[in-house]
Amino acid sequence: LLMVLALAGVSVAGMAQAETPVEKYSVATNSFWSNWFIQANVAGSAFYSNEEKGLGYSKSPFKGFRNNLGFSVAVGKWFTPGLGLRTKFQGVWGRQVYDDVKHTRHMWTLNENVLFNLSNMLYGYNPERVWNFVPFLGGGINRNCSDNNYAMNLSFGILNTFRVSNKVGINFELGWNYAEEDFDGISAGKGSRIWEGKDNRLYAEVGLTFN
């Protein structure tokens, strides 16, 4: 990444010398306190455990033994129009899926995400753009409060933001938290493949972003 940035800098410097005005190729940096945002969302989650392998339960995320409601809050910063970081808390109700009966657990997830605003990367920065398409990836920890258990996790997803004003936006997010097999409090080791060998949480969220 550093090599690519260095080559890009040399290229931009060369163009700046050859073209006028120079400002066309200059970069303006803001202070550390600029370009922060806060998000608050309501969420629907579906849980898929490694204990259910081979039991034939419905995979529908709308089944009562599999889904639950929750919320999330996040704070983040854009370092460039295309690259940002976000710290996100998700909680606090989950499911333990080892049969087709509802088993509620108190759970939370704390993740650090790297955000890639592909709309700005591909089409240029535009503060008036209505819709921004932002894939992300990251990792962090899960906490199962009901069973007094911690587990590591990876996170992947797509954040969609819709501009309402300069300070407020609506966001819709789809994501996947991929956790260690004992996250749900049961450490039975069933399955070895990526999906069946771990505890998985799929979620959809909708909320507000405050810039």
mmCIF file of C-alpha atoms in Angstrom:
data_model
loop_
_atom_site.group_PDB
_atom_site.id
_atom_site.type_symbol
_atom_site.label_atom_id
_atom_site.label_comp_id
_atom_site.label_asym_id
_atom_site.label_seq_id
_atom_site.Cartn_x
_atom_site.Cartn_y
_atom_site.Cartn_z
ATOM 1 C CA LEU A 1 0.000 0.000 0.000
ATOM 2 C CA LEU A 2 2.830 2.404 0.875
ATOM 3 C CA MET A 3 4.572 1.665 -2.439
ATOM 4 C CA VAL A 4 1.371 2.373 -4.373
ATOM 5 C CA LEU A 5 0.826 5.633 -2.484
ATOM 6 C CA ALA A 6 4.425 6.673 -3.137
ATOM 7 C CA LEU A 7 4.080 6.013 -6.877
ATOM 8 C CA ALA A 8 0.771 7.869 -6.941
ATOM 9 C CA GLY A 9 2.410 10.816 -5.205
ATOM 10 C CA VAL A 10 5.205 10.943 -7.768
ATOM 11 C CA SER A 11 2.665 10.799 -10.587
ATOM 12 C CA VAL A 12 0.522 13.567 -9.109
ATOM 13 C CA ALA A 13 3.598 15.734 -8.482
ATOM 14 C CA GLY A 14 4.639 15.303 -12.111
ATOM 15 C CA MET A 15 1.210 16.276 -13.374
ATOM 16 C CA ALA A 16 1.097 19.256 -11.026
ATOM 17 C CA GLN A 17 4.295 20.591 -12.569
ATOM 18 C CA ALA A 18 3.027 20.096 -16.110
ATOM 19 C CA GLU A 19 -0.518 21.463 -15.703
ATOM 20 C CA THR A 20 -2.083 24.649 -14.459
ATOM 21 C CA PRO A 21 -3.607 25.523 -12.134
ATOM 22 C CA VAL A 22 -1.594 23.626 -9.525
ATOM 23 C CA GLU A 23 -4.618 23.477 -7.203
ATOM 24 C CA LYS A 24 -6.204 20.879 -9.468
ATOM 25 C CA TYR A 25 -3.844 18.233 -8.118
ATOM 26 C CA SER A 26 -3.406 19.452 -4.545
ATOM 27 C CA VAL A 27 -4.715 17.640 -1.482
ATOM 28 C CA ALA A 28 -6.347 19.433 1.448
ATOM 29 C CA THR A 29 -6.221 17.725 4.850
ATOM 30 C CA ASN A 30 -8.616 18.476 7.690
ATOM 31 C CA SER A 31 -7.943 18.450 11.417
ATOM 32 C CA PHE A 32 -8.127 15.290 13.505
ATOM 33 C CA TRP A 33 -11.577 16.331 14.755
ATOM 34 C CA SER A 34 -13.051 16.578 11.260
ATOM 35 C CA ASN A 35 -15.088 13.948 9.371
ATOM 36 C CA TRP A 36 -16.341 12.013 12.408
ATOM 37 C CA PHE A 37 -19.746 10.343 12.484
ATOM 38 C CA ILE A 38 -22.047 8.597 14.970
ATOM 39 C CA GLN A 39 -24.596 5.895 14.089
ATOM 40 C CA ALA A 40 -27.587 4.497 15.974
ATOM 41 C CA ASN A 41 -29.563 1.540 14.569
ATOM 42 C CA VAL A 42 -32.229 -1.024 15.283
ATOM 43 C CA ALA A 43 -31.301 -4.531 14.160
ATOM 44 C CA GLY A 44 -32.771 -7.901 13.317
ATOM 45 C CA SER A 45 -30.443 -10.882 13.663
ATOM 46 C CA ALA A 46 -30.499 -14.560 12.723
ATOM 47 C CA PHE A 47 -28.201 -17.048 14.508
ATOM 48 C CA TYR A 48 -26.723 -20.212 13.004
ATOM 49 C CA SER A 49 -24.709 -22.462 15.342
ATOM 50 C CA ASN A 50 -22.279 -25.284 14.707
ATOM 51 C CA GLU A 51 -24.343 -27.507 17.033
ATOM 52 C CA GLU A 52 -27.213 -27.716 14.547
ATOM 53 C CA LYS A 53 -25.212 -29.419 11.800
ATOM 54 C CA GLY A 54 -27.141 -32.337 10.295
ATOM 55 C CA LEU A 55 -30.324 -31.689 12.294
ATOM 56 C CA GLY A 56 -32.284 -30.396 9.317
ATOM 57 C CA TYR A 57 -33.683 -27.217 10.867
ATOM 58 C CA SER A 58 -35.074 -24.535 8.599
ATOM 59 C CA LYS A 59 -32.421 -22.037 7.522
ATOM 60 C CA SER A 60 -34.953 -19.221 7.193
ATOM 61 C CA PRO A 61 -33.837 -16.153 9.185
ATOM 62 C CA PHE A 62 -37.476 -15.481 10.037
ATOM 63 C CA LYS A 63 -37.903 -18.549 12.252
ATOM 64 C CA GLY A 64 -38.557 -17.617 15.882
ATOM 65 C CA PHE A 65 -35.961 -20.015 17.302
ATOM 66 C CA ARG A 66 -33.323 -18.364 15.118
ATOM 67 C CA ASN A 67 -33.975 -14.606 15.092
ATOM 68 C CA ASN A 68 -34.080 -11.792 17.609
ATOM 69 C CA LEU A 69 -34.144 -7.991 17.741
ATOM 70 C CA GLY A 70 -31.407 -5.721 19.007
ATOM 71 C CA PHE A 71 -29.631 -2.419 18.454
ATOM 72 C CA SER A 72 -26.228 -1.016 17.609
ATOM 73 C CA VAL A 73 -24.284 2.192 18.111
ATOM 74 C CA ALA A 74 -21.069 3.175 16.365
ATOM 75 C CA VAL A 75 -18.551 5.974 16.092
ATOM 76 C CA GLY A 76 -16.173 6.396 13.177
ATOM 77 C CA LYS A 77 -13.986 8.718 11.159
ATOM 78 C CA TRP A 78 -13.264 9.155 7.463
ATOM 79 C CA PHE A 79 -9.531 9.634 6.891
ATOM 80 C CA THR A 80 -9.996 10.041 3.137
ATOM 81 C CA PRO A 81 -13.202 10.177 1.052
ATOM 82 C CA GLY A 82 -12.783 6.455 0.415
ATOM 83 C CA LEU A 83 -11.256 5.041 3.601
ATOM 84 C CA GLY A 84 -12.539 5.147 7.172
ATOM 85 C CA LEU A 85 -12.544 3.327 10.506
ATOM 86 C CA ARG A 86 -15.529 2.521 12.714
ATOM 87 C CA THR A 87 -15.892 1.139 16.239
ATOM 88 C CA LYS A 88 -19.254 -0.597 16.619
ATOM 89 C CA PHE A 89 -21.208 -2.070 19.541
ATOM 90 C CA GLN A 90 -24.062 -4.505 18.808
ATOM 91 C CA GLY A 91 -26.396 -6.063 21.373
ATOM 92 C CA VAL A 92 -27.953 -7.343 23.400
ATOM 93 C CA TRP A 93 -30.299 -10.249 22.670
ATOM 94 C CA GLY A 94 -29.371 -13.409 20.825
ATOM 95 C CA ARG A 95 -30.302 -17.042 20.323
ATOM 96 C CA GLN A 96 -28.767 -20.351 21.281
ATOM 97 C CA VAL A 97 -29.634 -22.742 18.447
ATOM 98 C CA TYR A 98 -29.281 -26.420 19.267
ATOM 99 C CA ASP A 99 -32.952 -27.312 18.685
ATOM 100 C CA ASP A 100 -36.000 -25.576 17.216
ATOM 101 C CA VAL A 101 -37.111 -23.976 20.506
ATOM 102 C CA LYS A 102 -36.457 -20.335 21.416
ATOM 103 C CA HIS A 103 -33.449 -19.968 23.734
ATOM 104 C CA THR A 104 -32.692 -16.323 24.492
ATOM 105 C CA ARG A 105 -29.205 -15.207 25.495
ATOM 106 C CA HIS A 106 -27.824 -11.799 26.434
ATOM 107 C CA MET A 107 -24.956 -11.126 24.030
ATOM 108 C CA TRP A 108 -22.973 -8.215 22.675
ATOM 109 C CA THR A 109 -20.341 -7.682 20.011
ATOM 110 C CA LEU A 110 -17.625 -5.025 19.825
ATOM 111 C CA ASN A 111 -15.913 -4.706 16.443
ATOM 112 C CA GLU A 112 -13.460 -2.466 14.635
ATOM 113 C CA ASN A 113 -14.310 -2.085 10.938
ATOM 114 C CA VAL A 114 -12.379 -0.755 7.971
ATOM 115 C CA LEU A 115 -14.802 1.079 5.651
ATOM 116 C CA PHE A 116 -14.337 1.388 1.886
ATOM 117 C CA ASN A 117 -16.574 3.994 0.253
ATOM 118 C CA LEU A 118 -16.606 2.588 -3.271
ATOM 119 C CA SER A 119 -18.859 5.380 -4.505
ATOM 120 C CA ASN A 120 -16.150 7.944 -3.737
ATOM 121 C CA MET A 121 -13.328 5.663 -4.852
ATOM 122 C CA LEU A 122 -14.872 4.977 -8.269
ATOM 123 C CA TYR A 123 -16.760 8.173 -9.040
ATOM 124 C CA GLY A 124 -14.922 10.822 -7.027
ATOM 125 C CA TYR A 125 -15.795 12.623 -3.839
ATOM 126 C CA ASN A 126 -19.208 14.299 -3.943
ATOM 127 C CA PRO A 127 -20.681 15.642 -0.673
ATOM 128 C CA GLU A 128 -24.063 16.000 -2.383
ATOM 129 C CA ARG A 129 -24.280 12.330 -3.435
ATOM 130 C CA VAL A 130 -27.546 10.781 -2.217
ATOM 131 C CA TRP A 131 -26.386 7.144 -1.962
ATOM 132 C CA ASN A 132 -22.981 5.813 -0.924
ATOM 133 C CA PHE A 133 -22.046 2.129 -1.197
ATOM 134 C CA VAL A 134 -19.617 1.145 1.588
ATOM 135 C CA PRO A 135 -18.346 -2.448 1.998
ATOM 136 C CA PHE A 136 -16.480 -3.151 5.247
ATOM 137 C CA LEU A 137 -14.496 -5.826 7.065
ATOM 138 C CA GLY A 138 -13.034 -6.134 10.523
ATOM 139 C CA GLY A 139 -12.938 -8.113 13.724
ATOM 140 C CA GLY A 140 -13.362 -7.972 17.468
ATOM 141 C CA ILE A 141 -14.866 -9.782 20.420
ATOM 142 C CA ASN A 142 -18.215 -11.302 21.339
ATOM 143 C CA ARG A 143 -19.524 -11.496 24.875
ATOM 144 C CA ASN A 144 -22.135 -14.043 25.926
ATOM 145 C CA CYS A 145 -23.309 -12.610 29.243
ATOM 146 C CA SER A 146 -25.762 -15.432 29.927
ATOM 147 C CA ASP A 147 -23.021 -18.086 29.807
ATOM 148 C CA ASN A 148 -20.108 -15.871 30.941
ATOM 149 C CA ASN A 149 -18.139 -16.456 27.766
ATOM 150 C CA TYR A 150 -15.959 -14.455 25.363
ATOM 151 C CA ALA A 151 -15.144 -15.352 21.758
ATOM 152 C CA MET A 152 -13.278 -13.744 18.886
ATOM 153 C CA ASN A 153 -15.092 -12.887 15.662
ATOM 154 C CA LEU A 154 -14.642 -11.542 12.155
ATOM 155 C CA SER A 155 -17.128 -9.186 10.525
ATOM 156 C CA PHE A 156 -18.068 -8.484 6.922
ATOM 157 C CA GLY A 157 -20.862 -6.491 5.357
ATOM 158 C CA ILE A 158 -22.220 -3.663 3.244
ATOM 159 C CA LEU A 159 -23.221 -0.262 4.608
ATOM 160 C CA ASN A 160 -25.536 1.881 2.495
ATOM 161 C CA THR A 161 -25.884 5.543 3.450
ATOM 162 C CA PHE A 162 -28.530 7.917 2.106
ATOM 163 C CA ARG A 163 -27.998 11.654 2.461
ATOM 164 C CA VAL A 164 -30.746 13.684 4.117
ATOM 165 C CA SER A 165 -28.674 16.787 4.884
ATOM 166 C CA ASN A 166 -25.067 17.735 5.506
ATOM 167 C CA LYS A 167 -25.362 16.553 9.112
ATOM 168 C CA VAL A 168 -27.852 13.658 8.933
ATOM 169 C CA GLY A 169 -28.189 10.515 6.849
ATOM 170 C CA ILE A 170 -30.168 7.273 6.834
ATOM 171 C CA ASN A 171 -28.180 4.050 6.799
ATOM 172 C CA PHE A 172 -29.112 0.478 5.912
ATOM 173 C CA GLU A 173 -26.611 -2.273 6.667
ATOM 174 C CA LEU A 174 -26.350 -6.006 5.958
ATOM 175 C CA GLY A 175 -23.650 -7.944 7.780
ATOM 176 C CA TRP A 176 -22.173 -11.222 8.952
ATOM 177 C CA ASN A 177 -20.419 -11.876 12.266
ATOM 178 C CA TYR A 178 -18.334 -15.047 12.130
ATOM 179 C CA ALA A 179 -17.509 -16.204 15.668
ATOM 180 C CA GLU A 180 -15.684 -19.014 17.435
ATOM 181 C CA GLU A 181 -17.762 -22.141 17.985
ATOM 182 C CA ASP A 182 -18.195 -21.573 21.739
ATOM 183 C CA PHE A 183 -19.686 -18.079 21.403
ATOM 184 C CA ASP A 184 -23.184 -19.358 22.143
ATOM 185 C CA GLY A 185 -21.995 -21.079 25.342
ATOM 186 C CA ILE A 186 -21.814 -24.567 23.819
ATOM 187 C CA SER A 187 -18.362 -25.772 22.819
ATOM 188 C CA ALA A 188 -19.403 -28.988 21.052
ATOM 189 C CA GLY A 189 -17.221 -29.274 17.967
ATOM 190 C CA LYS A 190 -19.404 -30.187 15.023
ATOM 191 C CA GLY A 191 -18.465 -29.440 11.447
ATOM 192 C CA SER A 192 -15.177 -28.417 9.928
ATOM 193 C CA ARG A 193 -16.238 -26.241 7.021
ATOM 194 C CA ILE A 194 -16.232 -22.453 7.179
ATOM 195 C CA TRP A 195 -19.953 -22.067 7.844
ATOM 196 C CA GLU A 196 -20.865 -25.202 9.781
ATOM 197 C CA GLY A 197 -17.806 -25.225 12.039
ATOM 198 C CA LYS A 198 -18.452 -21.837 13.677
ATOM 199 C CA ASP A 199 -21.249 -19.781 15.218
ATOM 200 C CA ASN A 200 -22.678 -17.293 12.723
ATOM 201 C CA ARG A 201 -24.853 -14.220 13.069
ATOM 202 C CA LEU A 202 -26.471 -12.558 10.060
ATOM 203 C CA TYR A 203 -28.084 -9.173 10.601
ATOM 204 C CA ALA A 204 -29.887 -6.298 8.953
ATOM 205 C CA GLU A 205 -29.909 -2.819 10.488
ATOM 206 C CA VAL A 206 -31.542 0.508 9.761
ATOM 207 C CA GLY A 207 -30.827 3.765 11.528
ATOM 208 C CA LEU A 208 -29.400 7.261 11.407
ATOM 209 C CA THR A 209 -25.923 8.663 10.827
ATOM 210 C CA PHE A 210 -24.979 12.001 12.400
ATOM 211 C CA ASN A 211 -21.990 13.690 10.742
#
